[in-house]
Structures are given as structure tokens and as C-alpha cells.
Coordinates of C-alpha atoms in Angstrom, one line a residue:
X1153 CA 91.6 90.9 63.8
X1154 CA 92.6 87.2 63.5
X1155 CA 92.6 85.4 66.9
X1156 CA 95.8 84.5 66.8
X1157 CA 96.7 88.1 67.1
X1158 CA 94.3 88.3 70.1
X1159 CA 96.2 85.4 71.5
X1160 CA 99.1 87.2 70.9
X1161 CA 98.0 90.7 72.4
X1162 CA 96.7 89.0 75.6
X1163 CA 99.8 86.9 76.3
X1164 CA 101.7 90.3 75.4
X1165 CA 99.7 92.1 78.3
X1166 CA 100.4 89.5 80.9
X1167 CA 104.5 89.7 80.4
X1168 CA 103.7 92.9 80.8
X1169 CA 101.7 93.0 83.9
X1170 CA 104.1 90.2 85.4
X1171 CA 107.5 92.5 84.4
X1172 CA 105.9 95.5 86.6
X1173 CA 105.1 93.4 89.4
X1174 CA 109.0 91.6 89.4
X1175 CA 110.2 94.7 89.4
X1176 CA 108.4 96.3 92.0
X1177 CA 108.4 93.4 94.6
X1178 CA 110.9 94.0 97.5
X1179 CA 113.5 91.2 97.7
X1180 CA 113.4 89.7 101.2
X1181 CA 114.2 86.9 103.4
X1182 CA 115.5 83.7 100.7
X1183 CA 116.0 86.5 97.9
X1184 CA 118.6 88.4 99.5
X1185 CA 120.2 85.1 101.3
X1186 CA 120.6 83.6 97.8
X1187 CA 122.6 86.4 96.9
X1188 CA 125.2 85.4 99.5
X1189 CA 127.6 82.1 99.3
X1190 CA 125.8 79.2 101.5
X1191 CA 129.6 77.7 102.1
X1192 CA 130.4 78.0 105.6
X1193 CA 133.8 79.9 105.8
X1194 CA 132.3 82.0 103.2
X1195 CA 128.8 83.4 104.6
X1196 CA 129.2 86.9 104.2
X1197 CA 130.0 87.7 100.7
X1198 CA 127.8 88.0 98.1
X1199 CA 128.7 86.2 94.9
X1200 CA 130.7 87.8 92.4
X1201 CA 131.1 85.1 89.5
X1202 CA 129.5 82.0 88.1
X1203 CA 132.2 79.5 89.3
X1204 CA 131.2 81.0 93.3
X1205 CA 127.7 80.5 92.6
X1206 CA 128.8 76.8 91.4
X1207 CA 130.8 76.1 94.6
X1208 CA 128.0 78.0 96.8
X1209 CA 125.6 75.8 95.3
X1210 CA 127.4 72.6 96.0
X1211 CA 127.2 73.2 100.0
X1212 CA 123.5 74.5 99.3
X1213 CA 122.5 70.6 98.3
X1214 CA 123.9 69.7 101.5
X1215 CA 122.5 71.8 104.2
X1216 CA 119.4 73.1 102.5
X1217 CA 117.6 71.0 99.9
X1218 CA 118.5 69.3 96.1
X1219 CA 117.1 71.5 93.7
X1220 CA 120.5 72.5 92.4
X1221 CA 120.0 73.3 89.0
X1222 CA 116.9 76.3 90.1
X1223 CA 118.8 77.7 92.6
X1224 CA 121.9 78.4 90.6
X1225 CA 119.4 80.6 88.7
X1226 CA 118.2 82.0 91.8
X1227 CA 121.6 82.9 93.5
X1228 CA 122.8 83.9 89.5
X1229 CA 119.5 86.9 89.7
X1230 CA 119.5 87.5 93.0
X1231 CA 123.6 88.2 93.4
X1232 CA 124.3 89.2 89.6
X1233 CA 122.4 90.0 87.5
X1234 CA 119.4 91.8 89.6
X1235 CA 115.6 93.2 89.6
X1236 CA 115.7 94.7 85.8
X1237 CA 117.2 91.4 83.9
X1238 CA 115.3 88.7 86.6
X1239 CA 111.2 91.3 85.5
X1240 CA 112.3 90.6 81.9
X1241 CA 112.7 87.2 81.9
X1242 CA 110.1 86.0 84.2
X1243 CA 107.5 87.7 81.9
X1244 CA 108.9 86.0 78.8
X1245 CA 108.5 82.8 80.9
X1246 CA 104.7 83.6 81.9
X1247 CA 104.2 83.3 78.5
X1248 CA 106.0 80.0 77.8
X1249 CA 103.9 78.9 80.7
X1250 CA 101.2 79.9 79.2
X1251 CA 101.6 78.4 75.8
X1252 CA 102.9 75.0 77.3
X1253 CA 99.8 74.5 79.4
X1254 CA 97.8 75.2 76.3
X1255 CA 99.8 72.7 74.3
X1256 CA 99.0 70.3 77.4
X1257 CA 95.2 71.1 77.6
X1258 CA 94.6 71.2 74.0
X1259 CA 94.0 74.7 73.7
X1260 CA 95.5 76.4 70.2
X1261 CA 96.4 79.9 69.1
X1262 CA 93.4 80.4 67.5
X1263 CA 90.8 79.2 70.2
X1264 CA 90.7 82.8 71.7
X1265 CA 88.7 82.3 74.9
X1266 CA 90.4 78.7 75.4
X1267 CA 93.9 80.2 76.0
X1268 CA 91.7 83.5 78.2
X1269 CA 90.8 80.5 80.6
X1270 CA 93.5 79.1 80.8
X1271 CA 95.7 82.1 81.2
X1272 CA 93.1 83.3 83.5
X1273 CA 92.9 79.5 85.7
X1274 CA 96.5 79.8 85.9
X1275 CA 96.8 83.6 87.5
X1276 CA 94.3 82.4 90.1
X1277 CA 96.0 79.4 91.0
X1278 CA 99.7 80.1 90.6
X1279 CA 99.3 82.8 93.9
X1280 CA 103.5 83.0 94.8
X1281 CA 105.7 86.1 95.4
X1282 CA 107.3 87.6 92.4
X1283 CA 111.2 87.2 93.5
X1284 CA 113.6 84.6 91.8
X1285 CA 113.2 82.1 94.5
X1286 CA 108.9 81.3 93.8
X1287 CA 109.0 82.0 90.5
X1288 CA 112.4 80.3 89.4
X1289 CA 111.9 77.3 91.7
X1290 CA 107.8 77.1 90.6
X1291 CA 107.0 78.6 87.7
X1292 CA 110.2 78.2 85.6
X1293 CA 110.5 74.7 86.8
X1294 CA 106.7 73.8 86.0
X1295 CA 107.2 75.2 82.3
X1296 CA 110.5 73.2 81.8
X1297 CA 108.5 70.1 83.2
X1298 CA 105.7 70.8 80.5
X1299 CA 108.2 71.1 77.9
X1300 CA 109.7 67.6 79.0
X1301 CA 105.9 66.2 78.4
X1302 CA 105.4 67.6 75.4
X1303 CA 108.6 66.3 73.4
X1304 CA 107.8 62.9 75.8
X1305 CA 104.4 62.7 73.9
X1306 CA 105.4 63.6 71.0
X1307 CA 103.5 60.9 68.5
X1308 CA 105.2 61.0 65.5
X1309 CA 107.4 58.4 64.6
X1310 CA 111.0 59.4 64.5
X1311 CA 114.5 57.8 64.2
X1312 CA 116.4 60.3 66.6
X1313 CA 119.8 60.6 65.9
X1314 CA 122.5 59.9 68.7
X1315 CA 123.2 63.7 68.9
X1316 CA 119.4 64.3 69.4
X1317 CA 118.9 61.5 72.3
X1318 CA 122.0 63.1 74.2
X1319 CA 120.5 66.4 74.0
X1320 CA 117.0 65.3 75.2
X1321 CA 118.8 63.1 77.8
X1322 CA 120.9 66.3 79.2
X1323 CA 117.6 68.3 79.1
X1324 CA 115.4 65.6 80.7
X1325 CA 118.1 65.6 83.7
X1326 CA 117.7 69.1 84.1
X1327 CA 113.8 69.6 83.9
X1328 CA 113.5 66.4 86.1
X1329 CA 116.4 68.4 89.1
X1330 CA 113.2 70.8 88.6
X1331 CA 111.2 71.1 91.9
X1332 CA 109.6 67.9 93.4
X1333 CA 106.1 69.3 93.5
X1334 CA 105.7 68.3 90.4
X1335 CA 108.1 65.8 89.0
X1336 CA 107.8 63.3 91.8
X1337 CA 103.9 62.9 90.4
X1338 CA 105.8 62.4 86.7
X1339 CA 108.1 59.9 87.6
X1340 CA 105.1 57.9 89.0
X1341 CA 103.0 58.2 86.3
X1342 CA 105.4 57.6 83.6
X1343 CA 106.2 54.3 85.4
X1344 CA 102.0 53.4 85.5
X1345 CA 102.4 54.6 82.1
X1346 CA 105.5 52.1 81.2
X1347 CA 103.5 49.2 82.8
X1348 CA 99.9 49.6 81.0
X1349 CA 102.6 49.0 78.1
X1350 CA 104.2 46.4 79.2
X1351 CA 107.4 47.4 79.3
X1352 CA 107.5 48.8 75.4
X1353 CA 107.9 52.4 74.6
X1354 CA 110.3 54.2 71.6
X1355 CA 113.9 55.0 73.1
X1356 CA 113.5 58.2 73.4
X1357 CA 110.8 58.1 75.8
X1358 CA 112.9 55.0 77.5
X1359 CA 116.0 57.9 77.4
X1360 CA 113.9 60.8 78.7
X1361 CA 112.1 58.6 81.7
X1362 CA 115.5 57.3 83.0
X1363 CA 117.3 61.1 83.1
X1364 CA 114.2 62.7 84.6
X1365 CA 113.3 60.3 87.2
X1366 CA 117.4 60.7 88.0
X1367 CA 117.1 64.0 88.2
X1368 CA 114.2 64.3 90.5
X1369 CA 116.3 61.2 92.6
X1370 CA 119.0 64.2 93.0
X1371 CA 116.4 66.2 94.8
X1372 CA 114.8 63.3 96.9
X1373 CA 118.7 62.6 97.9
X1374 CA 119.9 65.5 98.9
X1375 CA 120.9 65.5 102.3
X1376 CA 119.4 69.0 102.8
X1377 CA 116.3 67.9 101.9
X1378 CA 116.0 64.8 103.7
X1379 CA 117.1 66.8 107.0
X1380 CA 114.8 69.1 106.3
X1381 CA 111.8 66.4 106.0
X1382 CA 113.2 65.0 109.7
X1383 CA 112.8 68.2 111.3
X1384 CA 108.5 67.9 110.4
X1385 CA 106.8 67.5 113.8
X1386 CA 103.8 66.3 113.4
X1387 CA 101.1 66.4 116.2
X1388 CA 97.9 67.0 116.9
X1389 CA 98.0 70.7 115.9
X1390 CA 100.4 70.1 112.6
X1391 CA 97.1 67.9 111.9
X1392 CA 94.9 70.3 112.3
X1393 CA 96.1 73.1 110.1
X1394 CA 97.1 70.3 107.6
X1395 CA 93.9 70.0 107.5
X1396 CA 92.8 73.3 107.5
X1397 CA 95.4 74.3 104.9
X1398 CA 94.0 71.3 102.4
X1399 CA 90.7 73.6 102.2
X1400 CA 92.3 76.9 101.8
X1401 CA 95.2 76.0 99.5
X1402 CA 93.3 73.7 96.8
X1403 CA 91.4 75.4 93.8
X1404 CA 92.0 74.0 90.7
X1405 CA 91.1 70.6 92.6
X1406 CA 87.9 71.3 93.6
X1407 CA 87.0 72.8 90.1
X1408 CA 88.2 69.9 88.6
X1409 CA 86.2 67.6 90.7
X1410 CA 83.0 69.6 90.1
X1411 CA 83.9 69.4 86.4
X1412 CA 84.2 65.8 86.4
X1413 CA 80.8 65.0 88.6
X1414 CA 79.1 67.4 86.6
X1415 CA 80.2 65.4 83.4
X1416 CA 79.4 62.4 84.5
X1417 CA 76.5 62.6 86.2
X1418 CA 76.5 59.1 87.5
X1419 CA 77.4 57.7 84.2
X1420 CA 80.7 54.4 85.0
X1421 CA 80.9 55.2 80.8
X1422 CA 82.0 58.6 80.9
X1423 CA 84.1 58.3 84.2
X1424 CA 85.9 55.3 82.5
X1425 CA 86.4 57.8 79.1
X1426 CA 87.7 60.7 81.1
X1427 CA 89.9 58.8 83.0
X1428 CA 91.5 56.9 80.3
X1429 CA 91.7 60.2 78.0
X1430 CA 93.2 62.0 80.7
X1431 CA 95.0 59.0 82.7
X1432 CA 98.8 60.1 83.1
X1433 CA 97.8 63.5 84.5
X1434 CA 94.9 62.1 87.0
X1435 CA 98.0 59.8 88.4
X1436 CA 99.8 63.3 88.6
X1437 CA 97.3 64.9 90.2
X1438 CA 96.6 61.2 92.6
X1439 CA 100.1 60.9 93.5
X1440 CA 101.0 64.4 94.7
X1441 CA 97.7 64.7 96.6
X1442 CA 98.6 61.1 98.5
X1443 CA 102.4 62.6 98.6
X1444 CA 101.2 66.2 100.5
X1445 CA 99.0 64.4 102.5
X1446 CA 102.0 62.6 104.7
X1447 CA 103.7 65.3 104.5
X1448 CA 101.3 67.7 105.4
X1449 CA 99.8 70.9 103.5
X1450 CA 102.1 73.3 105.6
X1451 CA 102.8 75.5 102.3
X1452 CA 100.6 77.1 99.4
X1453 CA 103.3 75.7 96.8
X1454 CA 104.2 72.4 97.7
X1455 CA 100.4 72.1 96.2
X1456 CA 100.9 73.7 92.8
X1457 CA 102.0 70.4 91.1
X1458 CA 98.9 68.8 92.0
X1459 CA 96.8 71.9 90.8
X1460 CA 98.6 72.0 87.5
X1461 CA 97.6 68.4 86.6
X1462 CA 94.1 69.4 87.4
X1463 CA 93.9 72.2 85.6
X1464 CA 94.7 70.1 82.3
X1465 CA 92.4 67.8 82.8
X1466 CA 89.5 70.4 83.8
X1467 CA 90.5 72.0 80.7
X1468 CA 90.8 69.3 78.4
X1469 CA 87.3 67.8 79.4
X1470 CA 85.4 70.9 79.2
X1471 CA 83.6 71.6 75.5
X1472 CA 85.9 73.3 73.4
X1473 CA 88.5 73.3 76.6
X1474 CA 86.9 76.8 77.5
X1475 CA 85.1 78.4 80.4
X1476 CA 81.4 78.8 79.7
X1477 CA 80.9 83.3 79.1
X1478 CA 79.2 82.9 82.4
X1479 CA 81.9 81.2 84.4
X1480 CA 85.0 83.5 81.8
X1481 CA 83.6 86.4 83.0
X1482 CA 83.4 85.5 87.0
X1483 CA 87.0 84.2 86.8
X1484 CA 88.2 87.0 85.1
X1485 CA 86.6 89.2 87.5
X1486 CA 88.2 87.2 90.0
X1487 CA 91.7 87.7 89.0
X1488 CA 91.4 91.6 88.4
X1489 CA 90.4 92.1 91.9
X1490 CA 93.3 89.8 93.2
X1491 CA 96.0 91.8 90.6
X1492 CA 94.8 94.8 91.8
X1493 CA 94.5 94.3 95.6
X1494 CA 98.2 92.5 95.1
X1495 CA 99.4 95.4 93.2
X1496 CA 98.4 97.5 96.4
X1497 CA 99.8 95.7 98.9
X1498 CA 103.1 95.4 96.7
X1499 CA 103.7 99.3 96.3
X1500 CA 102.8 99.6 100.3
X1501 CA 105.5 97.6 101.1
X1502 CA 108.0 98.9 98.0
X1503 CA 107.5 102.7 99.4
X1504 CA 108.2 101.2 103.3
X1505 CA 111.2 99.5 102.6
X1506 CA 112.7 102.3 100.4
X1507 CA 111.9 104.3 103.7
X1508 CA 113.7 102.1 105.7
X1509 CA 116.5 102.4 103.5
X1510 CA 116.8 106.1 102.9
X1511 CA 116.9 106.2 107.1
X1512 CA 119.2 103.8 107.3
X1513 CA 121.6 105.1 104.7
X1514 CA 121.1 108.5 106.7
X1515 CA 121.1 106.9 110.5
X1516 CA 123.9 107.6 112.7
X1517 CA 123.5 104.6 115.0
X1518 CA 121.4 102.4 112.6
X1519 CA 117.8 102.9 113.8
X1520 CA 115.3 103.8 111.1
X1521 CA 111.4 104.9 112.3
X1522 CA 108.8 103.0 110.4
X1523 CA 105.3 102.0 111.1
X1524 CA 104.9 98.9 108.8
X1525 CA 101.8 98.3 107.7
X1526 CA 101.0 94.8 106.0
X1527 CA 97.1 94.6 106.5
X1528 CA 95.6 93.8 103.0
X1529 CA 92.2 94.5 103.4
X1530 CA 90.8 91.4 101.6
X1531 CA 90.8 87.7 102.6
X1532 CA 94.2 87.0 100.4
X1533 CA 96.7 85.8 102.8
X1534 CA 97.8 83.3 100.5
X1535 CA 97.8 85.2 97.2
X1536 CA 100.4 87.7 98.1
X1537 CA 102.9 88.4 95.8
X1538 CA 105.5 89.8 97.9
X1539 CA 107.0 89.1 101.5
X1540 CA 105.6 90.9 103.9
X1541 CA 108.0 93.7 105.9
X1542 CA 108.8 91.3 108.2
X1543 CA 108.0 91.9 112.1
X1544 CA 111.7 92.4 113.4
X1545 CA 111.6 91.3 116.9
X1546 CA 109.6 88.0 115.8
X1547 CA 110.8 86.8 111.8
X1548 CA 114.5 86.4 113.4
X1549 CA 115.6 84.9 109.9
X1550 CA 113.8 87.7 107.7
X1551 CA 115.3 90.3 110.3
X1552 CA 119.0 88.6 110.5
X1553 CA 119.0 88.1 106.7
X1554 CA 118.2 91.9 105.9
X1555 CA 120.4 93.0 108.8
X1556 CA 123.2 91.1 107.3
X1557 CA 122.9 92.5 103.7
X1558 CA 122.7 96.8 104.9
X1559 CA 125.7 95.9 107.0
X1560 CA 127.4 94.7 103.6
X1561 CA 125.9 97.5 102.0
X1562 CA 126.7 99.8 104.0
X1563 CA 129.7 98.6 105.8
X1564 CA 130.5 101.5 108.3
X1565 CA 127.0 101.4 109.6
X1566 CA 125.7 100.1 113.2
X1567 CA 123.2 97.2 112.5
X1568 CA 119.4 98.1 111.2
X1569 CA 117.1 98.6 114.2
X1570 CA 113.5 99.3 113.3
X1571 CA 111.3 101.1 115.6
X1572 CA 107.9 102.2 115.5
X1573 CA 107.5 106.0 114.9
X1574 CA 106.2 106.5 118.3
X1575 CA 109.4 106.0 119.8
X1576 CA 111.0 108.7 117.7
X1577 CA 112.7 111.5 120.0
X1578 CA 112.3 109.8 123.1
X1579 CA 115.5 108.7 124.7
X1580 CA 115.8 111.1 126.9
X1581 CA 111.8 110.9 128.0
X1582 CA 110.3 109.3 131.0
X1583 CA 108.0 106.6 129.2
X1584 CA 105.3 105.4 130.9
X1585 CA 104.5 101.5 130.8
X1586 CA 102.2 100.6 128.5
X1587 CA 100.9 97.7 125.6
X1588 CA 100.5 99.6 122.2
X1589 CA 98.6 98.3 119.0
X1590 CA 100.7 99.0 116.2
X1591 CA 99.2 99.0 112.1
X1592 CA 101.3 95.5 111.4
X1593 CA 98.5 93.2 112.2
X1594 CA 98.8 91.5 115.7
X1595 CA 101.6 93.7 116.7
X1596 CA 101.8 95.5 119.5
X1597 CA 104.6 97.8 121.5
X1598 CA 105.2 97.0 125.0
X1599 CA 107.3 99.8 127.1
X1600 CA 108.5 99.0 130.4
X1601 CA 109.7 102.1 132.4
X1602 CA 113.0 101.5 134.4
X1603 CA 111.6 103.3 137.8
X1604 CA 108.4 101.7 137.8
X1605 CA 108.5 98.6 135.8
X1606 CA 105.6 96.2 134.9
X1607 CA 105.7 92.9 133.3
X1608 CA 103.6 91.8 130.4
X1609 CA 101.2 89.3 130.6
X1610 CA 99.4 87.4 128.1
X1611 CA 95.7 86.2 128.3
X1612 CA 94.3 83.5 126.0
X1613 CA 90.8 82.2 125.8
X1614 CA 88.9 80.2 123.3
X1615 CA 85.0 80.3 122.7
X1616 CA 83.7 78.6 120.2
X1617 CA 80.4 76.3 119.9
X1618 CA 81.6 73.3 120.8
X1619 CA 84.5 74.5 123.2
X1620 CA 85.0 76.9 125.5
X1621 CA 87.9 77.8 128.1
X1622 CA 89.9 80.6 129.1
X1623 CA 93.4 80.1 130.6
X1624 CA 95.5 81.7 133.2
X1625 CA 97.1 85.1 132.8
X1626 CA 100.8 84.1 131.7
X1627 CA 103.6 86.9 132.6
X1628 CA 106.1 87.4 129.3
X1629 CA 109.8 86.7 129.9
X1630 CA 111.0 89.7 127.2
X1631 CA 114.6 89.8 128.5
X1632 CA 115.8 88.6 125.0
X1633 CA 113.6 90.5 123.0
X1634 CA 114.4 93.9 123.8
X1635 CA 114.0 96.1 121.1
X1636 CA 115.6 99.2 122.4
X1637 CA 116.9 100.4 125.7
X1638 CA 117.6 103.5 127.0
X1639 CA 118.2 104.8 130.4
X1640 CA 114.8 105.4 131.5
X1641 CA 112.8 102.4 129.3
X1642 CA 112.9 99.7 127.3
X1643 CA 110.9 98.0 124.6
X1644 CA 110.1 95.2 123.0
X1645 CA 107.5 93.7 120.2
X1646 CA 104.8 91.6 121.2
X1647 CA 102.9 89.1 118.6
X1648 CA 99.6 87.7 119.0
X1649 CA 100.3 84.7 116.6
X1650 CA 103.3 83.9 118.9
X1651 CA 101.0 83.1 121.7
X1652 CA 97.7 81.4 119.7
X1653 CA 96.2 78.0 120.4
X1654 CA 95.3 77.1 116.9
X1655 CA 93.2 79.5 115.4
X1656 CA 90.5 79.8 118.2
X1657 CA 92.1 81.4 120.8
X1658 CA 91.8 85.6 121.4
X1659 CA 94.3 86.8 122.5
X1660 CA 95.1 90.2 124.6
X1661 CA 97.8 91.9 126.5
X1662 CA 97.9 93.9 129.9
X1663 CA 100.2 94.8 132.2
X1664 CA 100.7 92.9 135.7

């Protein structure tokens, strides 16, 4: 079989793979508030037309943040056109992703294991949840950014037309309102890359630079966003997991860096050649690391711009921009045990929510019995494709969000109240009081009974090498948190994340 066939069949298999997991990935939290119109007198429809989404959009840049253009798509999916058409296209984009990043690193149709790594780099590194809001505002974005790069370096000499320049103009604009994790790092290196030539490049490029970097300035401007950046409070502890986040989040980094000490091996010459060869993306990759670094690694994606530009270079400096068969076959290991330990955690939470659904449609006074379980079983907490069932009683926006859509849904219901299983059949028992551990990690059930009541109370200690303390024995003010009350208890949900100091402290319950 010719390779590009092979090519073909394995970029073929991954729309594939990505349509099934679209599909199947519950819509939560951002995906089902996009489906709604963000304007203020207008918060509980959902949108109905194009010229809605338009207006919703408009009061979107304004409270929320300025990636118009990729939102428009989101709200269009998420309160349109739905699960079916939004799997489709986001595997036929996979594959443009794929192609484009090739095109980038130098890796053609026919170079058979070149496009497996990168195909396979990419999967690894690319770890977001597979609803319109990641993908759209991430991978969507990133292939219309690679696009932009690849007409901007196009080499051959041409004599555009006018119609031409206005249409790369118009598309610059909109690839450069893309997402800021990635164009800010292209708007500073095309201006390094406009000053190492003094000033001189062809019109086009001089055409395509200017409606980009506007673009992204639309982004950096938007009121939304620049509130948004305000409400950052940085501290001692918002230091330490930036810090602890810079380890976990970077891969493609770290491989890159290997790549290029291994390459050089002390040698100014080749450091010198690989960084002039592969210059504009190394400023990519320099820029958004310096950029995430003040504003602190608080999110797997805001890193994924930086990772892209170092996966192109890693690629384009390895021999024959491939993964040695030793280092293919560990990778590709790698991303089958991620798939499929994703792919179970997805159709856990798919067969819960469609439980919690069927109940609800079926509930006379809204509550639904569930016992959410989002453990994974593997160290993957941020290579999850899908939102986790939210904790209700903690995630207030997740909770509110999907409360607000069954109550549009289904419009003569009582709002959604989700209890634990346990609880089922009991109004009219005498509970006793009691702290419960519940599957959804670090949840627990407290139950107060109304004749005999206890309080909660919270112990914390830390023991680690170099530090060591335990704290006092803090009672739990619940009185907003209530659950569900009924004449002879009530209960509430109890997190351990809500009371940890950093990651070091154990936490436990009791009752005082």
C-alpha cells in the first residue's frame, strides 16, 4: 500500500475515534451556558437564531472575555445545531490539525511514521474536554492559527491581486481573534521577525501581520478579559501551585528541551543552527512561557500555545522529523492507555447523567438518587476529556448552570436536587447523625438529626519531612449548604478540597 494511503487511513481512524468521543461527552458547565443569551435582560433563553447569538455575543466580550469570533461557534453548536453536527466537524478538524502541524514540522504525506508522531505527540499533549467550548476555543483556533503561518510563509514570489490581499486580510483578523494562548506568542515573533529584516517584508505578509496582531488586540481589549485578569490573586499559595502546575502541565517542553541538549551536546554551532532554523517558533514557545509565568500556570490550556511551538521544533530537528521505533512505540503506548482510560471515565459519567435525567424527567418534586462516581483510577486528572458530574452542593456554577437548563427543559418541574442513594426512602426515618464517604472522591454526607443534633468539625494536619503541624478541630457552619431537610434531619455535602492547606494537609471529619 502506498504511504500516503497509510497517512490517509490513520488520519481516517483518528476523526473517527475523536467523532465517538464528541458525541458521547456530557455537555456541562460553559457548554450548556453558551447555549443561553449572555445579555442581561435575556439570561434565560436559549438561542434560537444567528442574529441572537450575534447580539449575545456582543455583551459576552464585555463581561466575560474577547474571543468573539470562537464563541459565536460555540453558542452556534452548543444552542443550534447540537452533539451530532458539533462530533462531525471536530473530527474533520483533528485532521486539519493534523495535516497543518505536519505542514509546520516538515512532515509529508508520504513520511508514514513522521505524521504517526506527530499525530501521536499531539493526542498526548492536546489533553482538553471534547465539548465545543475546549475544542472550538483550542483546537479549532490552533489549526486556523497554523493556517495563518503557512500562507504567512509562503516563499514563492507572488503579485497578489487586491481581491486576494482583502481576503487574507479578513481571514488574518479572524485567525488572529483566535485564542491568546497562542497568537499573543505570534504577534511577538512576527515583530522579532520584522526587525531581523529591517523593516522589509512582501505586502502580504505586511497585510497579514497588521490584521492578526488587530485581531488578537480585540482579545487583549476586551473588557471581560481584562476584568477577568484583575480578579487573579496572587499569594503565596497561587505561587505555589503555579509552580506546581508548571511541572505537571508541560510535556512537549520538556521533550523538546531534552531533544535540543541531546543534539547539541555542548556544541555553540549546532545550538546557533537550531535556533536560527527554527527561530520564529522558539520566540513562540519563549514568549508564552515568560507570558504564563506572570500570569501563573492556573490552567492545563492556557499552556497549549507554548507546547504547540515545541512540538514543531522537536519535530523539525529530529532526523527525518520522526520518533526513533523505540520512542514511536512507547508514545504510542502511551496514548492507547490514556484513550482508553478516557474513554471509561467518559461513558461512566454519560450513563450517570442520563440517570439523572430519566429521574428527573420522572421526579415529582425534582430530586433524582445518584451516587456519582468520578474516580479514574489512573494518575490523569489533567487528561480528562469530559467535565466531571459536578459535586452539587460545592461546583455552585456547574450545579446553577445545569439546574437552570432542566428547568427550561422541563418547565413544570421543581428544580434538580441530587442526593446520594442512601437517602432514598427516608423522609419519614429517624436518621441518626453521622459523616458518610461517598464514591465521588473527597465527598462525604453529613446528616444532622433534628432531636439530637451534632455539628461537623473539620480536622487538618500536615506531615511532611520538612514540616509538620496539626491544627485545631474547626466546627462547620453548614446552615447554607443544606442539601435536603425534612422533619426529622437534614443534610449537607462535605468536600475535603474545600478545606486543604495546599496539597499537604489530611484532612478528616467527625462529629462534635
Amino acid at each position: 500500500m502506498k504511504p500516503k494511503y497509510i497517512s490517509a487511513a490513520i488520519l481516517l481512524i483518528v476523526a473517527i475515534v475523536i467523532g465517538i468521543f464528541s458525541y458521547n461527552t456530557v455537555w456541562l458547565g460553559d457548554d450548556i451556558n453558551y447555549a443561553f443569551d449572555f445579555r442581561e435582560d435575556h439570561r434565560d433563553e436559549i438561542v434560537s437564531s444567528f442574529t441572537q447569538i450575534i447580539q449575545s455575543m456582543n455583551a459576552h466580550y464585555m463581561t466575560e472575555n474577547g474571543r468573539h469570533v470562537p464563541h459565536i461557534l460555540v453558542s452556534c453548536f452548543c444552542g443550534l445545531w447540537g452533539h451530532l453536527a458539533f462530533a462531525i466537524v471536530n473530527g474533520l478538524f483533528y485532521v486539519a490539525f493534523i495535516l497543518a502541524l505536519c505542514k509546520l514540522c516538515k512532515v509529508t504525506l508520504s513520511n508514514v511514521v513522521g505524521l504517526l508522531s506527530v499525530t501521536i505527540f499531539a493526542l498526548i499533549v492536546f489533553q482538553t474536554k471534547m465539548t465545543p467550548s475546549c475544542q472550538i476555543g483550542y483546537i479549532w483556533n490552533f489549526t486556523e492559527a497554523m493556517i495563518f503561518l503557512i500562507l504567512f510563509f509562503t516563499t514563492k514570489e507572488r503579485h497578489d491581486s487586491w481581491w486576494q490581499l482583502v481576503l487574507l486580510g479578513v481571514y488574518s483578523l479572524i485567525a488572529g481573534n483566535g485564542n491568546e494562548a497562542l497568537n499573543i506568542g505570534i504577534c511577538c515573533a512576527m515583530w522579532i521577525l520584522l526587525l531581523q529584516n529591517k523593516g522589509v517584508m512582501p505586502r502580504r505578509q505586511y497585510i497579514m501581520m497588521a490584521c492578526f496582531c488587530v485581531g488578537t488586540l480585540v482579545i487583549c481589549l476586551s473588557p471581560g478579559a481584562r476584568m477577568r485578569a484583575a480578579e487573579i490573586n496572587r499569594g503565596a499559595i497561587w505561587l505555589y501551585y503555579s509552580m506546581v502546575h508548571f511541572f505537571l502541565y508541560f510535556r512537549a517542553t520538556f521533550v523538546m528541551i531534552a531533544i535540543i541538549l541531546y543534539k547539541t551536546r555542548c556544541s555553540t554551532d549546532k545550538m546557533y543552527s537550531i535556533y536560527k532554523d527554527n527561530s520564529f517558533y522558539l520566540h513562540i514557545w519563549l514568549v508564552m512561557l515568560l507570558f504564563n509565568f506572570v500570569l501563573g500556570f492556573q490552567g492545563n490550556k492556557q499552556v497549549f500555545g507554548a507546547e504547540l511551538a515545541a512540538i514543531i521544533v522537536s519535530i523539525r530537528i529530529l532526523k527525518n522529523h520522526r520518533f526513533s521505533p523505540m520512542w514511536l512505540v512507547v508514545s504510542l503506548c502511551t496514548v492507547v492507555l490514556m484513550y482508553y482510560n478516557n474513554a471509561k471515565f467518559l461513558f461512566k459519567t454519560r450513563r450517570s447523567y442520563d440517570e439523572i435525567e430519566k429521574q428527573y424527567a420522572q421526579s415529582e418534586d425534582g430530586r433524582v438518587y445518584v451516587d456519582i462516581d468520578n474516580s479514574s483510577h489512573m494518575l490523569n486528572e489533567y487528561t480528562k476529556f469530559n467535565y466531571d458530574l459536578p459535586f452539587y452542593g460545592c461546583d455552585g456554577y456547574h450545579y446553577e448552570i445545569l439546574e437552570k437548563y432542566f428547568t427550561t427543559k422541563y418547565p413544570d418541574k421543581d428544580p434538580i436536587r441530587i442526593l446520594p442513594t442512601m437517602l432514598k426512602g427516608c423522609d419519614n426515618r429517624r436518621l441518626s447523625n453521622g459523616v458518610y464517604k461517598l464514591k465521588q472522591e473527597g465527598i462525604y454526607l453529613f446528616i444532622q438529626n433534628s432531636s439530637t443534633p451534632q455539628i461537623p468539625v473539620v480536622t487538618r494536619e500536615i506531615d511532611t519531612i520538612l514540616f509538620s503541624k496539626k491544627y485545631e478541630p474547626t466546627e462547620i457552619d453548614f446552615t447554607d449548604a443544606v442539601l435536603w431537610e425534612c422533619d426529622n434531619w437534614k443534610a449537607c455535602y462535605l468536600a475535603d478540597y474545600t478545606y486543604k492547606i495546599l496539597e499537604f494537609s489530611k484532612v478528616s471529619f467527625s462529629l462534635n
